[in-house]
XYZ file of C-alpha atoms in Angstrom:
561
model
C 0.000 0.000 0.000
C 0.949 3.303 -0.380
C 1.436 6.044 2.461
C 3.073 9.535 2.988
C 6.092 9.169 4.718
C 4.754 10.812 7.873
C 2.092 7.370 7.987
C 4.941 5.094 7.264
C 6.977 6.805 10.564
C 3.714 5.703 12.912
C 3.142 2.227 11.239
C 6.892 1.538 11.763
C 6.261 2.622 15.075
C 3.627 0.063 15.594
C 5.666 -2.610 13.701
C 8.229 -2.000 17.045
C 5.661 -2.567 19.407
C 6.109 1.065 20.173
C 3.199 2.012 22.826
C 4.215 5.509 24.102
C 6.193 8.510 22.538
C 7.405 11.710 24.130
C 8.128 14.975 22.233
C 7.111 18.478 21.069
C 5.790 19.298 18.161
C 6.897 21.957 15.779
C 6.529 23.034 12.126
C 9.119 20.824 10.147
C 7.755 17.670 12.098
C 4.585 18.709 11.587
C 2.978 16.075 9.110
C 4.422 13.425 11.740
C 1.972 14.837 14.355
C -0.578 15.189 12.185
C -0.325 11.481 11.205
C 0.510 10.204 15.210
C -2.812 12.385 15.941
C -4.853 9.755 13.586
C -3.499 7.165 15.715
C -3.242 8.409 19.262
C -5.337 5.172 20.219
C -2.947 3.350 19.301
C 0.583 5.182 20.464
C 0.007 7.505 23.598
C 2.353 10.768 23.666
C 3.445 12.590 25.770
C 4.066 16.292 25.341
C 6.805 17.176 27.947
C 7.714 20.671 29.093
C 11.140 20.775 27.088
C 12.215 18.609 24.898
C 15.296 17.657 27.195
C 12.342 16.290 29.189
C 11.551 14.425 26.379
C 14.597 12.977 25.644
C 15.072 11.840 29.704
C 11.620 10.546 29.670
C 12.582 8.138 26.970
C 15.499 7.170 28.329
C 13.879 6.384 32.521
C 11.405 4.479 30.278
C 13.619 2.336 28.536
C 15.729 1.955 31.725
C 12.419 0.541 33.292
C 11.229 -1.506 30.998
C 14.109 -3.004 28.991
C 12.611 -1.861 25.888
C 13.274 0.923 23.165
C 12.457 4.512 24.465
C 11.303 6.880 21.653
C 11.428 10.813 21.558
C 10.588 12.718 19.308
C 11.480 17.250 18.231
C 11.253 19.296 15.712
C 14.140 20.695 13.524
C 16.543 23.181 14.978
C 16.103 24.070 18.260
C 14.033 21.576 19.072
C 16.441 18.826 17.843
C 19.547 20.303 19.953
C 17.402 20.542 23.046
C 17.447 16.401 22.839
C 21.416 16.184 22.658
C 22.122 16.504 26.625
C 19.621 13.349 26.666
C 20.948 11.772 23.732
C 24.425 11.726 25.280
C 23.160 11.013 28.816
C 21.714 7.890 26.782
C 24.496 7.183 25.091
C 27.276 7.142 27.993
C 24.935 4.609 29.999
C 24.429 2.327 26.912
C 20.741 3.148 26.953
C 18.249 2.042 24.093
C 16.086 5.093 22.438
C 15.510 6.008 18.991
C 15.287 9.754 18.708
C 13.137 11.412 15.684
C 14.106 14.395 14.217
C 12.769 16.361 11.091
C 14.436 19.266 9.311
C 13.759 21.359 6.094
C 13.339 19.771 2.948
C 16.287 18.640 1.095
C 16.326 21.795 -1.495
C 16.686 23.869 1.388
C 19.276 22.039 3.368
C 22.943 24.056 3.886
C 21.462 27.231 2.751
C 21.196 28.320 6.669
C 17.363 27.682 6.025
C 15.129 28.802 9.292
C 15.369 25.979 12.213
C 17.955 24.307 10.181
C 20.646 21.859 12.212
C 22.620 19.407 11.139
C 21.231 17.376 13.617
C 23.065 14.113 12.454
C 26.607 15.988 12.396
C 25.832 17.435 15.955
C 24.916 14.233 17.518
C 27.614 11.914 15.619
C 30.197 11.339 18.809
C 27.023 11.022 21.022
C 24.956 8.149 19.012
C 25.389 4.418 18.311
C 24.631 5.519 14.574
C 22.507 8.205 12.954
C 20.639 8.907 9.918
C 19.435 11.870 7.860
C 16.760 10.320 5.346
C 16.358 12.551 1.947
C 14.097 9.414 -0.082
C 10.892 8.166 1.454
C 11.700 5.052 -0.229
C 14.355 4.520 2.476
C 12.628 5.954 5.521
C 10.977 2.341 6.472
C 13.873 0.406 6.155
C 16.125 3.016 8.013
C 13.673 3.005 11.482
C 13.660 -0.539 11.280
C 17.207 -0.563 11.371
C 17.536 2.303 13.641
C 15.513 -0.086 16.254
C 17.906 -2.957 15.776
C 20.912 -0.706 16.264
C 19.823 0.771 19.415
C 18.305 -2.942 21.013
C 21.679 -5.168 20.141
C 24.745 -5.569 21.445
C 26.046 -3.069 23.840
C 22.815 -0.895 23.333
C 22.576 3.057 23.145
C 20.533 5.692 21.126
C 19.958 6.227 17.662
C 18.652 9.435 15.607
C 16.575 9.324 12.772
C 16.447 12.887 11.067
C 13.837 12.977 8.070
C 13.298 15.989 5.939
C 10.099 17.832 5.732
C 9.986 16.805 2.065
C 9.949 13.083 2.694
C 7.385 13.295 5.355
C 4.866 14.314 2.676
C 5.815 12.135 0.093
C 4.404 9.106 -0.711
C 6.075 5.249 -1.241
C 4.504 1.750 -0.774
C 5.229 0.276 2.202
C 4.699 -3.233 3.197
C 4.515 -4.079 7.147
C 7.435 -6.069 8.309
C 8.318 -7.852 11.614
C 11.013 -6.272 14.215
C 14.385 -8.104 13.322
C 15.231 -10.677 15.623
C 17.739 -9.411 18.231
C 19.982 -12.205 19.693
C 22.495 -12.146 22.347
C 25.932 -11.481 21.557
C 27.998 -14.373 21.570
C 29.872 -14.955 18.642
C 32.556 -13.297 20.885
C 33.060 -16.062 23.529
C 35.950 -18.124 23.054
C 36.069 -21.781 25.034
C 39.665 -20.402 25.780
C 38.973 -17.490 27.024
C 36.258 -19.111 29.847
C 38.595 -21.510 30.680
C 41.267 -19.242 31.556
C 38.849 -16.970 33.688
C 37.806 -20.411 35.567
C 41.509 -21.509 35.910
C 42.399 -17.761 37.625
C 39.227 -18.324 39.695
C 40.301 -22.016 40.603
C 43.399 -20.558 42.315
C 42.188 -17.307 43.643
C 42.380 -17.364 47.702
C 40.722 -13.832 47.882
C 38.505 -13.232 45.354
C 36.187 -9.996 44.558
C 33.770 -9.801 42.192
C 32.757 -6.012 40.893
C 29.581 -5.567 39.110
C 28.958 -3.165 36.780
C 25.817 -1.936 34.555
C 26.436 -4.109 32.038
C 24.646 -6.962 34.470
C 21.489 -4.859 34.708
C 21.128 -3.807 30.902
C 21.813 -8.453 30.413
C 19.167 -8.788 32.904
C 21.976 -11.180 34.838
C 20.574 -11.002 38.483
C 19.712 -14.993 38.413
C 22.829 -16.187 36.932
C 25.393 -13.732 38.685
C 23.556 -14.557 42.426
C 24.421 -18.280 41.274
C 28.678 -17.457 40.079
C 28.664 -15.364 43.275
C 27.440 -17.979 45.555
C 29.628 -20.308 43.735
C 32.989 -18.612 43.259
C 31.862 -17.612 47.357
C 32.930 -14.391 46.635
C 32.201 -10.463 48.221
C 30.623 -8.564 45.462
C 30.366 -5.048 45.359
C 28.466 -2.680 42.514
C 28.702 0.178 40.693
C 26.850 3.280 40.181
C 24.927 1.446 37.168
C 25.045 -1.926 38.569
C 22.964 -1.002 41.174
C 19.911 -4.169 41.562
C 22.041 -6.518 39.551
C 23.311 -7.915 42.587
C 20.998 -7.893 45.816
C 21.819 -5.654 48.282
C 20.327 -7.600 51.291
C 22.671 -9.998 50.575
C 25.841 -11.121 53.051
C 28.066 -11.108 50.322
C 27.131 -7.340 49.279
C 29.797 -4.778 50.757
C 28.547 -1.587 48.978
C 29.516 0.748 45.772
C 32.811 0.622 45.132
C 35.230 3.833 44.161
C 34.892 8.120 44.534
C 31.886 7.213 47.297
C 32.147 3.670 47.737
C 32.348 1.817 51.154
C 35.392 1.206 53.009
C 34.831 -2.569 52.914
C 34.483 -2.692 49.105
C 37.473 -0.006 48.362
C 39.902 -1.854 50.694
C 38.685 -5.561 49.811
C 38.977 -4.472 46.186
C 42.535 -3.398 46.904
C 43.361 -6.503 49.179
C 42.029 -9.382 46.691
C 44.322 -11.067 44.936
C 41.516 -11.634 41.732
C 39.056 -9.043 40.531
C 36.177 -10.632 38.926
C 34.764 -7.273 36.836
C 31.404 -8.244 35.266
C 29.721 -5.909 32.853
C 32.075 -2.378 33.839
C 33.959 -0.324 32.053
C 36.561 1.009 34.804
C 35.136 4.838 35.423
C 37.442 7.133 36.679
C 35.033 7.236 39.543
C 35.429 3.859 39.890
C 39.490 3.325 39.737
C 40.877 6.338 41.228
C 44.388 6.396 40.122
C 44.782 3.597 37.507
C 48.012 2.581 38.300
C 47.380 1.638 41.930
C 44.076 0.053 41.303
C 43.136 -3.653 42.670
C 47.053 -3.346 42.884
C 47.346 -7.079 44.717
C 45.266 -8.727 41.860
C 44.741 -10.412 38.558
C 41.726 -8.713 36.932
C 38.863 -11.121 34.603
C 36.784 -8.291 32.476
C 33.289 -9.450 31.404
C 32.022 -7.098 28.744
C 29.663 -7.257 25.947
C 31.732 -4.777 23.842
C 35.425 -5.690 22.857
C 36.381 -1.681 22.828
C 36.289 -1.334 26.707
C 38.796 -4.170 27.219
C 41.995 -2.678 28.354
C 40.627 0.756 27.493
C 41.017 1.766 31.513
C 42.894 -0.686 33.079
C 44.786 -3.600 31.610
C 43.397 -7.089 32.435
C 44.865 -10.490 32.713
C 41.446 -12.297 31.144
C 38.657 -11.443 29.078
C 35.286 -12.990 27.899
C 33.871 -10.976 25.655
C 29.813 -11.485 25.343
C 26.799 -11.019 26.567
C 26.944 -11.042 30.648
C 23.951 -13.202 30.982
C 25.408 -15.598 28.316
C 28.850 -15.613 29.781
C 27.605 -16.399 33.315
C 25.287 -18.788 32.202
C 28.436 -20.877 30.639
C 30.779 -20.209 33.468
C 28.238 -21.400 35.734
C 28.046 -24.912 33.946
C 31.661 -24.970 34.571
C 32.531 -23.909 37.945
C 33.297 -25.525 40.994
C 31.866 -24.726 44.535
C 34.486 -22.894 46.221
C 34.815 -21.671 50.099
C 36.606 -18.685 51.086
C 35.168 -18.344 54.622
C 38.316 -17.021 55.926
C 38.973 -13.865 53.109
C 34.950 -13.215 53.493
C 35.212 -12.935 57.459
C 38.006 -10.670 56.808
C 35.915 -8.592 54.437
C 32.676 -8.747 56.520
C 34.926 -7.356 59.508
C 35.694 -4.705 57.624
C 31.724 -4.320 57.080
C 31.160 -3.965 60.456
C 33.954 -1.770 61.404
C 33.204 0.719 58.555
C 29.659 1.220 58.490
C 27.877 3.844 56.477
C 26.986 6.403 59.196
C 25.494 9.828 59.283
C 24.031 12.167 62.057
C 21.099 10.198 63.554
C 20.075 13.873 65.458
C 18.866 15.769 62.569
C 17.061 15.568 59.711
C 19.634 14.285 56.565
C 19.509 13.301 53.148
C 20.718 9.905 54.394
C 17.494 9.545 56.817
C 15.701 10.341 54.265
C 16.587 7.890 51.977
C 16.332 5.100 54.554
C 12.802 6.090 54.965
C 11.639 6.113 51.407
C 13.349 2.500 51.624
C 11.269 1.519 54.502
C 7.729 2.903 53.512
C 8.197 0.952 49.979
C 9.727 -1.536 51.628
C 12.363 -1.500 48.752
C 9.760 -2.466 46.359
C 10.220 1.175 44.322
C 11.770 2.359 41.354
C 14.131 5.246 42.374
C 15.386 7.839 40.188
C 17.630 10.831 40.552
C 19.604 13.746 39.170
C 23.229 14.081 40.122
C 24.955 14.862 43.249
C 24.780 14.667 47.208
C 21.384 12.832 46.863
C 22.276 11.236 43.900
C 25.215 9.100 46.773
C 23.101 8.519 49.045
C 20.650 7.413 47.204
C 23.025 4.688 45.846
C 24.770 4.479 49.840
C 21.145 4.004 52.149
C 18.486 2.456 49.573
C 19.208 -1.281 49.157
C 18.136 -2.591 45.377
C 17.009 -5.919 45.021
C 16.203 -5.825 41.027
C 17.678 -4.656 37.989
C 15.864 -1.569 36.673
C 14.656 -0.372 39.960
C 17.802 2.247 40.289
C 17.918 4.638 37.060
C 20.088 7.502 37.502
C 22.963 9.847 34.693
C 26.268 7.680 35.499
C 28.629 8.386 32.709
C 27.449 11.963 31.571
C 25.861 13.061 35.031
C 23.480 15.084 34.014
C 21.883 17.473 36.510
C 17.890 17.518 35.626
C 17.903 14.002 34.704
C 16.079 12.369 37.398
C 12.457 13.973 36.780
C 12.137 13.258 32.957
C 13.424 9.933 33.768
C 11.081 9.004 37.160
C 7.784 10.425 33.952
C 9.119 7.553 32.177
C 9.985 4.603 33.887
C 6.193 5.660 35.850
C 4.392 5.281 32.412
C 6.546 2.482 31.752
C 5.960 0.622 35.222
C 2.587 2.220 35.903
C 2.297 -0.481 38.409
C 5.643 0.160 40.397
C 5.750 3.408 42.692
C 8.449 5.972 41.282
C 10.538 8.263 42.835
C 12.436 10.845 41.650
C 15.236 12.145 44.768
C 16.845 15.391 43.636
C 19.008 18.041 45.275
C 17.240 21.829 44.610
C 20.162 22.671 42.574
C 18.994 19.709 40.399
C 15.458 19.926 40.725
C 15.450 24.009 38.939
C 17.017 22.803 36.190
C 13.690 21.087 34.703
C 11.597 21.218 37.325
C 8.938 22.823 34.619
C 8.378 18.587 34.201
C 5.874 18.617 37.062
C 3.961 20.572 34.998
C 4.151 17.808 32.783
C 3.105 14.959 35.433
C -0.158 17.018 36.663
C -1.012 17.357 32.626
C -1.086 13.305 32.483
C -2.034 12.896 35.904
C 1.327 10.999 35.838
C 1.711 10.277 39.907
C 5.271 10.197 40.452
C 6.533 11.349 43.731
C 9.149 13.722 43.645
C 11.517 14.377 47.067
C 13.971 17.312 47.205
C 16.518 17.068 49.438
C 16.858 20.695 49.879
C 20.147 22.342 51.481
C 20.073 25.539 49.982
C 23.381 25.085 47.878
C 24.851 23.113 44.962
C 25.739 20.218 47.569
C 28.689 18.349 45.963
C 30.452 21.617 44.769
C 30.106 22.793 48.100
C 31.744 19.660 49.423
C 34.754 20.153 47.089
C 34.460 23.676 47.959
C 35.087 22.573 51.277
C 37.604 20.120 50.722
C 39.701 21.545 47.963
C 39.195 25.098 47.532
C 39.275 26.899 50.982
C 35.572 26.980 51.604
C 35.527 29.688 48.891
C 31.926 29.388 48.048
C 31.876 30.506 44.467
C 28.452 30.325 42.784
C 26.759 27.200 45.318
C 24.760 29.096 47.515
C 20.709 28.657 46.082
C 19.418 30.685 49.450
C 16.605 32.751 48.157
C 12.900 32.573 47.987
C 11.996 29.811 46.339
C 9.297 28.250 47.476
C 8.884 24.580 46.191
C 5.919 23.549 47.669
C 3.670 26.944 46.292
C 5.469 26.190 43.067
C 4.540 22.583 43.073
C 0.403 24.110 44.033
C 1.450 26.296 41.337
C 1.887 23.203 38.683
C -1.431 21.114 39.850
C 0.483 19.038 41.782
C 0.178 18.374 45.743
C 3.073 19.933 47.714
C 4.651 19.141 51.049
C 7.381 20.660 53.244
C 9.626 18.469 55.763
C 11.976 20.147 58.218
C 11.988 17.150 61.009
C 12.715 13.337 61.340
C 9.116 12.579 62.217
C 7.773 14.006 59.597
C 8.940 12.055 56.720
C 7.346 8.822 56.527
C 4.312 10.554 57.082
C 4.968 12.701 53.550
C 6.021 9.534 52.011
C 2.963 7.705 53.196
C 0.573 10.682 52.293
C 1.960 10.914 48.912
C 1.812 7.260 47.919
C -1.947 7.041 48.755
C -3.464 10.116 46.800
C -2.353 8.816 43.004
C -1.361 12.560 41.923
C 2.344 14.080 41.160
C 3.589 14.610 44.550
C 6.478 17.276 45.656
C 8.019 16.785 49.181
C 10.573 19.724 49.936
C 12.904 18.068 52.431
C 15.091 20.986 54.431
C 18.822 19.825 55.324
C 21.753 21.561 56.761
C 23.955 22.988 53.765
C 27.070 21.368 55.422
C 25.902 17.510 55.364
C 28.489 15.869 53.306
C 28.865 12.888 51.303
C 31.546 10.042 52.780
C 33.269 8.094 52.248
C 34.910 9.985 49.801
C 38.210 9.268 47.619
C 39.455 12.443 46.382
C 39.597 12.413 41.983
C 42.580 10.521 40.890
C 43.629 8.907 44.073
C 43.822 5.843 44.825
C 40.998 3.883 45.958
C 42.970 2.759 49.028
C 42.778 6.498 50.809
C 39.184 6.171 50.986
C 38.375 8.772 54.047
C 35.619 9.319 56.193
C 34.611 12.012 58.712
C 36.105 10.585 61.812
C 39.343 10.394 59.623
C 38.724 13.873 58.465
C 38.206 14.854 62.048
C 41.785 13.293 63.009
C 43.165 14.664 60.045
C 42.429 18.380 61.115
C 43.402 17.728 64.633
């Protein structure tokens, strides 16, 4: 049959199992609207407040469902406002097709109104990208574009269609979404036999879990390799839920604001079992002193991040669930109760703490764990409650923890908690920002009360730009240039202001009451938590040291005295 190619866009759509799309419309995307609007039975979208919210939406729902998240933006402007989420997308390996239109092809590189080369711009920030000038293409090219961003190590793709071709007509015939298999052609017999022979003759091993286990969907099998290889197991930022936090063998995040336990077992094993990571700086500290005791096994999907960050002594490239699954077969029981009682001392003698007399971001978090009784999805921008988030909330499934690790984008967390809600409508969502954060596209509640979309959203409010302030603190004198936010904004009347229900905390008692409140009334909830401006984040390893000098206050404390 025949169609324009602004029909073909939507029936491709629906060929992807596509069920919700968030953008903003504008005049060179036009004739897509127009055709979506035909169909809005069918796909549901979302018009955001910006189309950075857009793009962050599509990402927290792809993070929360597994599936492909889809924005959409006009030419322009209106594509460039999707590039902070395209990259925030692309650094966390995040699946979401991105559709873009822009002038017709007669007018392209004459500096036509809302022109962009949207593809050029985007290039280093993409899996691939496309600019399509024949309609005869355009089907073929979103089918592929889907593919692209669901295989492998996954990550976003941009589609970019001239006006032209959106009006123009070509037969299209419906198709089914190419398969998308595992990677595996990657995994050599040598190269697991090798890992298991290290393993066989490790005495202290560590495993280190990265987001490569949550984006595999690996919880079963790595719970089983743990439990085998009898191993402590510590996460990173991404590979939060992988792993279970309530388990013994958990010792915390490992690296910049990582435990004690994990950042001195990592440095005291003598094999580090790295599963689905691709060494952060945050992570390693100082490269050359990293795990310094220890042969290093990298399990990675892609065969660029081996010995990109840190040179290892085995890899297996493939898919983590894949690899694990075949290790597993392999593997022998092992016991290490003596290495893991020295690591679980070192549990106990390093807790996470915080002060229990006043209201903290920490206490907060541990309350939002115990009223959902873990069960939540949390999201979050970047910072101070971005840590102890991560720190004081214990994940017990993949895709319950979405947050900017590679990019760290402030004004993430609220696109993102829109969604992974509309993804999960089931789940309760929670979107923990600092205020600094929270400004930055806060007009998303707007969004939520439009949709009726009931996320909650908790501000952990200090007053400042918390983790500049810390390194204010630390590093620069306490010269407080730029951090301090103390002026009168007033989130709760501005939360009214949106249609959505606002609440302020300033004590202990009062939280789980706010929590509690906002869970039962179904509507976009903002809870304006008020901290101290000098709570700090710790432990802390300052950038590019080793992960050894891990520091907390008391040593602080000593330190200064």
């Amino acid at each position: 049959m025949k169609l324009t190619g602004s029909e073909i866009v939507i029936e491709c759509l629906k060929e992807q199992g596509v069920d919700t799309v968030f953008g903003y419309p504008g005049g060179t995307i036009l004739n897509i609207y127009d055709a979506l609007y035909k169909h809005q039975d069918e796909i549901f979208h979302i018009l955001t407040s910006h189309e950075q919210g857009a793009a962050h939406a599509a990402d927290g729902y792809a993070r929360a469902t597994g599936k492909v998240g889809v924005c959409m933006a006009t030419s322009g402007p209106g594509a460039t406002n999707l590039v902070t989420g395209i990259a925030t997308a692309y650094m966390d390996s995040v699946p979401m097709v991105a559709i873009t239109a822009n002038v017709a092809v007669p007018m392209l590189g004459r500096d036509s109104f809302q022109e962009i080369d949207i593809a050029g711009v985007t290039m280093p920030i993409t899996k691939h990208n496309y600019i399509v000038k024949d309609v005869n293409k355009l089907a073929d090219t979103i089918r592929m574009a889907f593919h692209i961003a669901r295989s492998g190590r996954p990550g976003p793709v941009l589609v970019d269609i001239t006006k032209d071709v959106t009006a123009n007509s070509a037969e299209y015939t419906p198709e089914k979404p190419y398969e998308t298999e595992r990677s595996t052609e990657y995994i050599k017999e040598k190269d697991l036999e090798k890992a298991i022979e290290l393993i066989n003759h490790s005495k202290k091993p560590f495993i280190f879990v990265g987001g490569g286990a949550v984006i595999s969907d690996a919880a079963k099998e790595l719970m089983e390799f743990a439990e085998k290889v009898h191993a402590p197991v510590a996460d990173s930022l991404m590979g939060k839920g992988a792993f279970d936090g309530r388990s013994e063998l958990y010792t915390g995040m490992l690296g910049m604001h990582g435990t004690k336990a994990s950042n001195l077992g990592v440095t005291h094993c003598d094999l580090l079992i790295t599963i689905g990571s691709r060494f952060s700086d945050r992570v390693v500290g100082n490269a050359k002193t990293f795990a310094k005791n220890a042969k290093i096994i990298q399990i990675d999907v892609d065969p660029a991040e081996i010995n990109k960050n840190i040179v290892v002594d085995c890899s297996v490239i493939g898919d983590v669930k894949e690899v694990l699954k075949r290790m597993n077969t392999k593997i022998e029981d092992h016991n290490h109760d003596e290495w893991l009682a020295y690591v679980h001392g070192m549990v106990e003698k390093y807790p996470l703490r915080y002060n229990e007399d006043i209201l903290t971001g920490p206490y907060v978090v541990e309350e939002i764990y115990k009223v959902t009784g873990g069960d939540a999805i949390i999201t979050t921008e970047v910072g101070q409650h971005q840590m102890w988030a991560a720190q004081f909330y214990k994940y017990k499934k993949p895709h319950t923890f979405i947050t900017s690790g590679g990019l760290g984008t402030m004004g993430y967390g609220l696109g993102a908690s829109l969604g992974a809600k509309v993804g999960r409508p089931e789940k309760t969502v929670i979107n923990i920002a600092g205020d600094g954060c929270f400004r930055m596209n806060m007009n998303e509640i707007a969004t939520a009360s439009r949709y009726n979309i009931p996320i909650i959203q908790v501000v952990i409010n200090n007053h400042v730009l918390g983790m500049v302030r810390q390194w204010q603190t630390l590093f620069y004198g306490k010269r407080y240039s730029n951090t301090i936010l103390n002026d009168a904004v007033d989130f709760v009347k501005l939360a009214e202001a949106m249609g959505a229900v606002g609440i302020r905390v300033t004590k202990k008692e009062e939280v789980a009451p706010a929590l509690e409140k906002a869970m039962s009334l179904g509507r976009p909830v903002v809870i304006d938590c008020v901290i101290d401006q000098d709570d700090k984040v710790f432990p802390m390893v300052p950038a590019g040291d080793s992960i050894e000098n891990v520091f907390d206050q008391e040593d602080l404390a000593k330190k200064e005295n």
